[in-house]
Short mmCIF file of C-alpha atoms in Angstrom, two decimals:
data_model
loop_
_atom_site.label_atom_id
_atom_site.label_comp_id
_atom_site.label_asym_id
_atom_site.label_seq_id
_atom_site.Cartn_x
_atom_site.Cartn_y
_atom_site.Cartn_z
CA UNK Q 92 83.67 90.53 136.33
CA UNK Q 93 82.39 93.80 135.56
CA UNK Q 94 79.03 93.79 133.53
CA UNK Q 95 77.08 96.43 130.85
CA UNK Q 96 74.41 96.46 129.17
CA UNK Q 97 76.08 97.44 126.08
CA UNK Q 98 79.89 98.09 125.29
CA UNK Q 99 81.33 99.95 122.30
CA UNK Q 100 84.73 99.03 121.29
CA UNK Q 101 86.14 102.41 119.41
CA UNK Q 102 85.48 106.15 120.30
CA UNK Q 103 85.51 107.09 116.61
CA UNK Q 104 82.45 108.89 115.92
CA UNK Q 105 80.58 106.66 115.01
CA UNK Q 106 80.88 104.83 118.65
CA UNK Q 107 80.79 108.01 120.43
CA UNK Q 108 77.22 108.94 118.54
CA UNK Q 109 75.94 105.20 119.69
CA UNK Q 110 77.06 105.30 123.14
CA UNK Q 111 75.41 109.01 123.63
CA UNK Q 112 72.06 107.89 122.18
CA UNK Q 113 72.48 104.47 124.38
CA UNK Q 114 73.14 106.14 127.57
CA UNK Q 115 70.04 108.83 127.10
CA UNK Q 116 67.61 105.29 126.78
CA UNK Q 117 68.98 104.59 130.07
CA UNK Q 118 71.32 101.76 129.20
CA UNK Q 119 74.28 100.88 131.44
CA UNK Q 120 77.13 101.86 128.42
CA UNK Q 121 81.08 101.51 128.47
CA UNK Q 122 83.46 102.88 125.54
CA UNK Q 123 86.42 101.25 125.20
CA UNK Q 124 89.34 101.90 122.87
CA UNK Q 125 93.43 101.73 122.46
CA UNK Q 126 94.29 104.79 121.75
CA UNK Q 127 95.09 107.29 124.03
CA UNK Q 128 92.24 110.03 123.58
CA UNK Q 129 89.09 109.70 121.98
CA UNK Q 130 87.82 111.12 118.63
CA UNK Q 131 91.39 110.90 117.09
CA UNK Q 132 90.61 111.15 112.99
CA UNK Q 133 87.94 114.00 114.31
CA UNK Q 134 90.52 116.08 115.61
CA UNK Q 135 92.67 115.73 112.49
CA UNK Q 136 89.98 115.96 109.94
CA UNK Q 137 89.15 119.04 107.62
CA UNK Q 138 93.06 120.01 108.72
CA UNK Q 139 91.87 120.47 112.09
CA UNK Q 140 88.64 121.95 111.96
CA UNK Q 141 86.62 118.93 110.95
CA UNK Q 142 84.49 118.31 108.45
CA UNK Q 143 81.67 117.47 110.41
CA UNK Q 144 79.30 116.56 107.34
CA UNK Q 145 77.90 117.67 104.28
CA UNK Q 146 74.24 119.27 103.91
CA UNK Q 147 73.80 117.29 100.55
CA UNK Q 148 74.34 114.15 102.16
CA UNK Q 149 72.20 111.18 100.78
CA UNK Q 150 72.37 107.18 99.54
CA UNK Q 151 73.81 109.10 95.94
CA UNK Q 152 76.80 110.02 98.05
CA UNK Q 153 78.21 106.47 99.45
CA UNK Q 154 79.48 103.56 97.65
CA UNK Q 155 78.50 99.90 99.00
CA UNK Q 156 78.13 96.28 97.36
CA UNK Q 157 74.27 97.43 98.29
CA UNK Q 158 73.84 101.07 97.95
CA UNK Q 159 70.28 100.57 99.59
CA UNK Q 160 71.79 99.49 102.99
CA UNK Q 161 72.09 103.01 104.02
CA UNK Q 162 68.71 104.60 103.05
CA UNK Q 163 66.97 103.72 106.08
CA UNK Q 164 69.87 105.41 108.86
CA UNK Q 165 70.69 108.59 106.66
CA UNK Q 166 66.85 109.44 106.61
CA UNK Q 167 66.04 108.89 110.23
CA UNK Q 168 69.00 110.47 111.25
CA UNK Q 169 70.08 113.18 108.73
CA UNK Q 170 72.96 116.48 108.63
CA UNK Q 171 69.96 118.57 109.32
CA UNK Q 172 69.86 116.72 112.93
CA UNK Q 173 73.34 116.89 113.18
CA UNK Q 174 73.97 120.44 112.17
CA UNK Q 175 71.15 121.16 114.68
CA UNK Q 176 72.90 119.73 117.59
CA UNK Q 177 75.92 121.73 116.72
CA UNK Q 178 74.23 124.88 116.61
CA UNK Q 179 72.55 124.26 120.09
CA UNK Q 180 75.80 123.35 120.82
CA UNK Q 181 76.91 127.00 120.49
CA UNK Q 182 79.59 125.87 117.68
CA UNK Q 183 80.87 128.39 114.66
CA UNK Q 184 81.16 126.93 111.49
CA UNK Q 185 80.51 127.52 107.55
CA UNK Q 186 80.28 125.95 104.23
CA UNK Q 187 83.01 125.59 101.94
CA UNK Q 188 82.25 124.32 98.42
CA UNK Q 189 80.11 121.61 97.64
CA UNK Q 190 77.91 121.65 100.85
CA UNK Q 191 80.69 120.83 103.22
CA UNK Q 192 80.30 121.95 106.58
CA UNK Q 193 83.68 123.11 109.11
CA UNK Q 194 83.93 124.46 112.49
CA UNK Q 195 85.01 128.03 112.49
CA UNK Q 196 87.57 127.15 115.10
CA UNK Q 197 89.08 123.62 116.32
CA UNK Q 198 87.99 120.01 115.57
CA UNK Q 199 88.38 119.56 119.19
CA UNK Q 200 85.02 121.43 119.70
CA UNK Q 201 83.24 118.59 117.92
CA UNK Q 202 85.29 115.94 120.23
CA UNK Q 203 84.06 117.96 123.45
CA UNK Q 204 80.54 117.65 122.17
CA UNK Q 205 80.53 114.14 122.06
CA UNK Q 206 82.66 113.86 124.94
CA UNK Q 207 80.11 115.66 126.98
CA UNK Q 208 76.61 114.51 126.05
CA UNK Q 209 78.30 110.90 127.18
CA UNK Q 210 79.39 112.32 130.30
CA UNK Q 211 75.88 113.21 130.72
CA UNK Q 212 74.21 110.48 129.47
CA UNK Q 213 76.47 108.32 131.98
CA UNK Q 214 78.69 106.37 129.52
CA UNK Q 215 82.00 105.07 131.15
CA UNK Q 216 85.11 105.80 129.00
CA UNK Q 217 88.25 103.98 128.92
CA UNK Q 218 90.81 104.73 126.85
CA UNK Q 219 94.44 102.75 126.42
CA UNK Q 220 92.52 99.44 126.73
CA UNK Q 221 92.82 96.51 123.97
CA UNK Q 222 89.92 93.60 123.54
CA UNK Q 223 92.31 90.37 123.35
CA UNK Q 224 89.43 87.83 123.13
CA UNK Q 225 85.39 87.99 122.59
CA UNK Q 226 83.37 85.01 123.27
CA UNK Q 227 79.73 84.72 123.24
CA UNK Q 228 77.22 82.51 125.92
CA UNK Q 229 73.59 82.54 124.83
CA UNK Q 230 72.54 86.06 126.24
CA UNK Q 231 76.20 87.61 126.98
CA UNK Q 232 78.82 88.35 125.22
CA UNK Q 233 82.36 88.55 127.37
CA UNK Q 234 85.37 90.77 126.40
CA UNK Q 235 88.97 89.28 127.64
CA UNK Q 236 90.91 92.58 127.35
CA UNK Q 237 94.75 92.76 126.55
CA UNK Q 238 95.52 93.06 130.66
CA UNK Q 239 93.49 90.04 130.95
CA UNK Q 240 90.61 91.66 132.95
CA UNK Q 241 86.97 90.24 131.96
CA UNK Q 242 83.93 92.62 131.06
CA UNK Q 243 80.28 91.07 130.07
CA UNK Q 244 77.49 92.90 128.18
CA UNK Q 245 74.13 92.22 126.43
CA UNK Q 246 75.12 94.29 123.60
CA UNK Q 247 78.56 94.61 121.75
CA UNK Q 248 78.64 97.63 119.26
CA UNK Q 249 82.04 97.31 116.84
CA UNK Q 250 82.67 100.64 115.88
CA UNK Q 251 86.49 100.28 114.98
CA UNK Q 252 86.93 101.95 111.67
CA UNK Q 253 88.76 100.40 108.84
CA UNK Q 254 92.58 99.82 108.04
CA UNK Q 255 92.93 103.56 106.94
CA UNK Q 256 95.65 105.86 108.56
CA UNK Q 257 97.35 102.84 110.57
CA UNK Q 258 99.50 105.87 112.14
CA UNK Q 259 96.68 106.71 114.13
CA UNK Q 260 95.76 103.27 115.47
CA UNK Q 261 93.84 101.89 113.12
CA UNK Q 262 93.84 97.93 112.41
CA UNK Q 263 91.45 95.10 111.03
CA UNK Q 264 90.75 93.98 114.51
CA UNK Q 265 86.94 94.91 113.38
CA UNK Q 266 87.02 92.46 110.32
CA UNK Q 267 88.50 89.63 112.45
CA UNK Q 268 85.03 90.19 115.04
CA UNK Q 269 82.73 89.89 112.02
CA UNK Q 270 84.58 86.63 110.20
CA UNK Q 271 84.84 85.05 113.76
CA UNK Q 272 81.08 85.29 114.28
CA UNK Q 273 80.28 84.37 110.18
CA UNK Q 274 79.85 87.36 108.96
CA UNK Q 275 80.93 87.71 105.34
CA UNK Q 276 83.59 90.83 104.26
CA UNK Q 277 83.24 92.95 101.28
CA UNK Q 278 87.09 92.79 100.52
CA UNK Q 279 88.75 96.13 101.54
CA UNK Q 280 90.97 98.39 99.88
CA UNK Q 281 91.95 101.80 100.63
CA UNK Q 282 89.68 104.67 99.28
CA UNK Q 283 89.97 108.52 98.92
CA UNK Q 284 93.40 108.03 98.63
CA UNK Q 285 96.49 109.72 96.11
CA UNK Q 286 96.92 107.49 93.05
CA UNK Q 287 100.51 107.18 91.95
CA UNK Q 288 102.65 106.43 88.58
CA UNK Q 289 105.16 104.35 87.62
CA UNK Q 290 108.50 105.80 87.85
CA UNK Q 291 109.24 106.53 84.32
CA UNK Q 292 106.43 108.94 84.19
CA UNK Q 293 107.26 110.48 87.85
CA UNK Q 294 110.23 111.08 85.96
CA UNK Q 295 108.41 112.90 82.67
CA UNK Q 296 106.48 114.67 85.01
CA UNK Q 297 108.82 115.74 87.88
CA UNK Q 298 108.93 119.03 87.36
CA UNK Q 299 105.03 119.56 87.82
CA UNK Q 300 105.67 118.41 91.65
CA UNK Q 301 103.25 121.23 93.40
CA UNK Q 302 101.67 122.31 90.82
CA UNK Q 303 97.45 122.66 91.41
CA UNK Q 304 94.77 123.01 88.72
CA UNK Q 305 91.07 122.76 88.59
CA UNK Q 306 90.15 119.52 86.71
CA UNK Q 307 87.62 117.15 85.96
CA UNK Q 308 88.09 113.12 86.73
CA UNK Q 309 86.41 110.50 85.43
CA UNK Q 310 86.38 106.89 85.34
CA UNK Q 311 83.88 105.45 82.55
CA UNK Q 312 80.63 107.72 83.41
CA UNK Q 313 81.54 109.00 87.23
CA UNK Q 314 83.04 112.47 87.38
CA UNK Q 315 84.12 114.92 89.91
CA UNK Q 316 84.90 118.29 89.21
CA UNK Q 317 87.52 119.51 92.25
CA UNK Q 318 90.98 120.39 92.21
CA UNK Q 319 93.73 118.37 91.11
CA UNK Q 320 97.33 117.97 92.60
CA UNK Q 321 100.93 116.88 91.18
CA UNK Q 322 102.97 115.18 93.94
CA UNK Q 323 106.58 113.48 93.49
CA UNK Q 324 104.53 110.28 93.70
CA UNK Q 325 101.85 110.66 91.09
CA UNK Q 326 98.24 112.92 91.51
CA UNK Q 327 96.67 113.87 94.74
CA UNK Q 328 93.95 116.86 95.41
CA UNK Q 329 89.94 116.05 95.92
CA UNK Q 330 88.99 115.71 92.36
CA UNK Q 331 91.57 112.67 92.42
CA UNK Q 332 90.54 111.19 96.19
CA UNK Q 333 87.10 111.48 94.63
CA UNK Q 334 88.33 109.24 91.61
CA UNK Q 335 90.05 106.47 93.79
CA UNK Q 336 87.24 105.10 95.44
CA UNK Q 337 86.32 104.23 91.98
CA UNK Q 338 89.55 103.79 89.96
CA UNK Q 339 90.88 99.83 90.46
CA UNK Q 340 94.47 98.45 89.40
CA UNK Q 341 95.09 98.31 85.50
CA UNK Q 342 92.78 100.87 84.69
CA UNK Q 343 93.00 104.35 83.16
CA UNK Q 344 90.98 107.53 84.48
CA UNK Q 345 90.06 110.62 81.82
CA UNK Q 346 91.39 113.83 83.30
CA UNK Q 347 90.22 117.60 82.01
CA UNK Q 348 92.55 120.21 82.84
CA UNK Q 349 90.85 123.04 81.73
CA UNK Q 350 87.55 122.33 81.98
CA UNK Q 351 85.03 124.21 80.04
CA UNK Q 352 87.95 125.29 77.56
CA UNK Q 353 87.89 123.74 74.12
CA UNK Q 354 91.69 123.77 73.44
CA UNK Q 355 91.60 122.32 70.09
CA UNK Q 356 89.25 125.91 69.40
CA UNK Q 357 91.80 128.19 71.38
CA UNK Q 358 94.25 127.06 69.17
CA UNK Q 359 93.20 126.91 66.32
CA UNK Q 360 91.69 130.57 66.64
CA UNK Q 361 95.56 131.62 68.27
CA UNK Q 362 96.96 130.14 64.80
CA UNK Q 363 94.71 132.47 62.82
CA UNK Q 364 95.43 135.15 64.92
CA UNK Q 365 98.83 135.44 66.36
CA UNK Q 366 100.35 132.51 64.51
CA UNK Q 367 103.89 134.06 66.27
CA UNK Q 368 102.98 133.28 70.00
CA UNK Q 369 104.57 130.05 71.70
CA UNK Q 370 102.30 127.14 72.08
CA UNK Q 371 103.40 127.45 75.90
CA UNK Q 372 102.07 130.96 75.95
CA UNK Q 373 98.42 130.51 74.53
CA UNK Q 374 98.19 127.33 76.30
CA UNK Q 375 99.25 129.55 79.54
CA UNK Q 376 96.70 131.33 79.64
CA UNK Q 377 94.07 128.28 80.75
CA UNK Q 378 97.17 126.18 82.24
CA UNK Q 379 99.70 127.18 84.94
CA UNK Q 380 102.71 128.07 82.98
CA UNK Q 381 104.59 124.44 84.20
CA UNK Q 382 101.97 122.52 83.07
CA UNK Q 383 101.93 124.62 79.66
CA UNK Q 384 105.58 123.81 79.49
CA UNK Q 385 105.67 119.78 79.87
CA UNK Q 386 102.55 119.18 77.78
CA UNK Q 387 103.82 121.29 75.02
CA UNK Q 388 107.33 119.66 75.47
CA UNK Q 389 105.63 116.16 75.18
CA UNK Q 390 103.73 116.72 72.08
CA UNK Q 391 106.68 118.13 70.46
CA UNK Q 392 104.79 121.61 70.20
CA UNK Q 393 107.75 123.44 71.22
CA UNK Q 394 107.67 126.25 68.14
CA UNK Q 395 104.71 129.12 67.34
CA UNK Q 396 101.57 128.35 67.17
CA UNK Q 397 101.38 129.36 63.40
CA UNK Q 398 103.33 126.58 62.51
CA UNK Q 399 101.01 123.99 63.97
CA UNK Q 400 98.84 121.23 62.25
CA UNK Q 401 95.38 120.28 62.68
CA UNK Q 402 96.78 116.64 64.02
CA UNK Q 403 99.36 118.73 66.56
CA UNK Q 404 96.04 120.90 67.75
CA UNK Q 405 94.24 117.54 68.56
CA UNK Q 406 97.28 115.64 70.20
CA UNK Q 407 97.62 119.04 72.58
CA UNK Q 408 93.46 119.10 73.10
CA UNK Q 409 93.96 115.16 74.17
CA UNK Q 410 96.66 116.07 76.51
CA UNK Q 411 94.70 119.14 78.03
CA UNK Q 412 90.88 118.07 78.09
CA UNK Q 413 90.73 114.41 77.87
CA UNK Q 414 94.38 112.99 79.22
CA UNK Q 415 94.21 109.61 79.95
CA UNK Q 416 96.58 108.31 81.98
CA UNK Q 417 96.77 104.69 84.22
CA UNK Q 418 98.06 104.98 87.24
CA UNK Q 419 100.16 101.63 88.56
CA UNK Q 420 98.68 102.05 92.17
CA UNK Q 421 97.90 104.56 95.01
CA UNK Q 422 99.90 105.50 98.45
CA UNK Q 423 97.74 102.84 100.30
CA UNK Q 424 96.29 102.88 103.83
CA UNK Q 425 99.17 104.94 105.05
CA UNK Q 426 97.52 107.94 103.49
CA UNK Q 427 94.35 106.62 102.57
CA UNK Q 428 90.84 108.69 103.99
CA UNK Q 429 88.52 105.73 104.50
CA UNK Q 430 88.43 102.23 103.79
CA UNK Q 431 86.54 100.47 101.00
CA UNK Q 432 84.26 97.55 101.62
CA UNK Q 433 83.78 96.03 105.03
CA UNK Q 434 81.32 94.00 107.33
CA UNK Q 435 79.20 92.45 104.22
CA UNK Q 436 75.23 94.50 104.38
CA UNK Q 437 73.48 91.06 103.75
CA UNK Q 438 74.25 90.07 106.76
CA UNK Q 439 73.18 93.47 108.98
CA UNK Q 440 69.84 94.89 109.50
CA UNK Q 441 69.96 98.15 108.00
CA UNK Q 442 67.10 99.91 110.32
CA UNK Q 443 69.44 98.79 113.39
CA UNK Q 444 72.67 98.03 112.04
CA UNK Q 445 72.68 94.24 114.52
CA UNK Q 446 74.01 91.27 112.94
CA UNK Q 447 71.01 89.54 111.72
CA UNK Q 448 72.19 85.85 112.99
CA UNK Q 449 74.07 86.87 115.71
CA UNK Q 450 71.95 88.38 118.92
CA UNK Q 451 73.18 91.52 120.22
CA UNK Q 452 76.22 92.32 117.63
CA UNK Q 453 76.27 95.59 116.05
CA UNK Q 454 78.69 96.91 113.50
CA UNK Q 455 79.07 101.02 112.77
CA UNK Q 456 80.70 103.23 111.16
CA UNK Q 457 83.61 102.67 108.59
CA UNK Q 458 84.15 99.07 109.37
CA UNK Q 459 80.60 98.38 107.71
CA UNK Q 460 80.46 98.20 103.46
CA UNK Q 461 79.61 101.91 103.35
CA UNK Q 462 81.32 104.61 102.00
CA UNK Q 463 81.30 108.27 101.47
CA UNK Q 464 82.52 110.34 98.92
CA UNK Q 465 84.88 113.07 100.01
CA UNK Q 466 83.97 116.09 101.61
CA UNK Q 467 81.45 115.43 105.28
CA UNK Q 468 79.91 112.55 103.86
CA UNK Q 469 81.86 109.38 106.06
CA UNK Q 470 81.30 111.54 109.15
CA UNK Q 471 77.46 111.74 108.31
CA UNK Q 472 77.69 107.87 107.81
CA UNK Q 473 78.97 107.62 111.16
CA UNK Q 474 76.39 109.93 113.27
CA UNK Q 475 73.61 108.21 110.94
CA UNK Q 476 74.68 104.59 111.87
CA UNK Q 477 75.79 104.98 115.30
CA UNK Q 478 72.38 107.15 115.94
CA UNK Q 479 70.42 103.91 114.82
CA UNK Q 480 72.23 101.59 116.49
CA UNK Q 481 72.14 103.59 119.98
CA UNK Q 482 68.18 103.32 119.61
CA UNK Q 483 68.38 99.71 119.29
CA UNK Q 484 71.28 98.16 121.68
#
């Protein structure tokens, strides 16, 4: 039987950030994972240039049943460290809005990165290998893979994401680890994720399939001001991903689609002043012409804007800067950025990420209760974590 001092099961980044910093302490470290190439969700991140994490990034930024846990590893190990590593590295990138940070080139550069400083550090890699069975002696822990081989370590670092994007491998296998050893689960749902509609309003709204505008969501006093997408399914586009992580089943979000234009005013001062211009046209010039078209349609405001009423001004302002609208559900893991909840916080240390009752077990990354908003933040979750636990395994 083959023996470690520590084994990681996932080459996510988070695993790939704990194995590095295990290997440089001089620990004996092994990666394992079933996929067939390490880094996977890096490489398709940011569309291919990875969002590699977001200078802004702080405890603000992440949602968790304790939104404390993850002071402790986002201050000792921060974007600035990051960033610096990637400019040592020799690596191109720039900010797009918001503080988010892409490579200039290919998400692959990041992969390489890792994939080197664990060559260096001497951690063993194998991908295309599956963890059947874990069972635990009182110093050891012992890994029956898939093939039925037998590995043994003092450490064992789960760093196997979440259920999101099953396309790409991903499973619950991490969850089933935690529960087997008694560690409670935050339930999980997916998060960052398109919300959709039932089908009588795909229908009403079928015609604004591609259409883009920046908006402001909310759900009761959380906001995000990104853009905003129609699909034939429902809304997509960051300010919506944003929303979802927030947004639960039977509940409505408040959506602005022209923010920082008082419609109701705009009207009312186009009905003064050119009373003969269509609704659709004054409202097309804060609105793409589309969207001008169906909300004027459903309020009935299909004549000049002269002939209006003060009650038909309001009813278009609701529609426009405060539409409320409940969504029946959203496209699920299939599409789904990140998962919500995870390996319960009460039950990790959160300067080591190790299982408090359990000797040795570590959980990183997305599999743990903590979770960023869109835009760099997950990735900075999982170089923070994995950086702590590598000091510690």
């Amino acid at each position: 039987m083959e023996s470690f001092d520590v084994v990681v099961v996932g080459a996510g980044a988070a695993g790939m950030m704990c194995a590095i910093e295990a290997g440089r302490r001089g620990r004996r470290v092994l990666v394992i994972d079933h996929a067939a190439a390490a880094g996977e969700k890096i490489r398709i991140s940011g569309g291919g240039r990875c969002n590699f994490t977001n200078i802004n990034a702080g405890p603000a930024n992440f949602l968790s049943a304790n939104p404390h846990f993850a002071i402790s590893a986002l201050r000792r190990y921060t974007a600035k460290d990051f960033v610096g590593w990637v400019e040592r590295s020799g690596i191109a990138y720039h900010e797009k809005t918001l503080g988010q940070l892409f490579c200039d080139g290919s998400a692959k550069q990041i992969i390489d990165m890792l994939l080197d400083a664990m060559r260096e550090a001497g951690v063993a890699l194998r991908l295309r290998t599956s963890v059947a069975q874990v069972d635990k002696t009182d110093d050891r822990f012992q890994l029956t893979l898939a093939d039925g081989r037998k590995l043994a370590c003092e450490a064992l670092v789960v760093a196997s994401g979440g259920k999101s994007i099953p396309k790409m491998g991903a499973t619950g296998w991490g969850y089933e680890i935690a529960q087997q050893f008694g560690l409670r689960i935050i339930e999980t749902r997916p998060a960052l994720v398109p919300l959709t509609f039932e089908i009588g309003m795909l229908e009403r709204l079928k015609p604004l399939a591609g259409v883009a505008v920046d908006a402001v969501a909310a759900h009761g006093k959380t906001r995000f001001a990104e853009a905003m997408l129609f699909t034939h399914r429902g809304l997509s586009g960051p300010a919506i991903l944003q929303i979802s992580s927030f947004w639960r089943e039977g509940e409505e979000i408040v959506i602005d689609m022209a923010p920082g234009v008082d419609i109701a005013q705009t009207l009312k001062a186009a009905r003064s002043g050119r009373g003969k211009q269509a609704v659709v046209t004054v409202l097309s010039e804060h609105l793409p012409r589309r969207l001008a078209q169906v909300i004027a349609e459903e309020a009935g405001a299909t004549s000049n804007v002269g002939d209006l009423s003060d009650k038909a001004i309001a009813q278009l302002e609701a529609a426009v800067n405060a539409w409320r609208v409940k969504p029946v559900g959203s496209e699920g893991y299939r599409t789904a950025e990140v998962t919500l909840g995870g390996v319960d916080t009460r039950d990790l240390d959160s300067k080591t990420l190790a299982a408090r009752e359990v000797p040795g077990l570590y959980f990183i990354g997305e599999v743990v209760d903590v979770t960023g908003w869109l835009g760099g933040y997950n990735f900075q979750w999982a170089w923070s974590s994995g950086w702590v636990a590598g000091q510690a395994v």
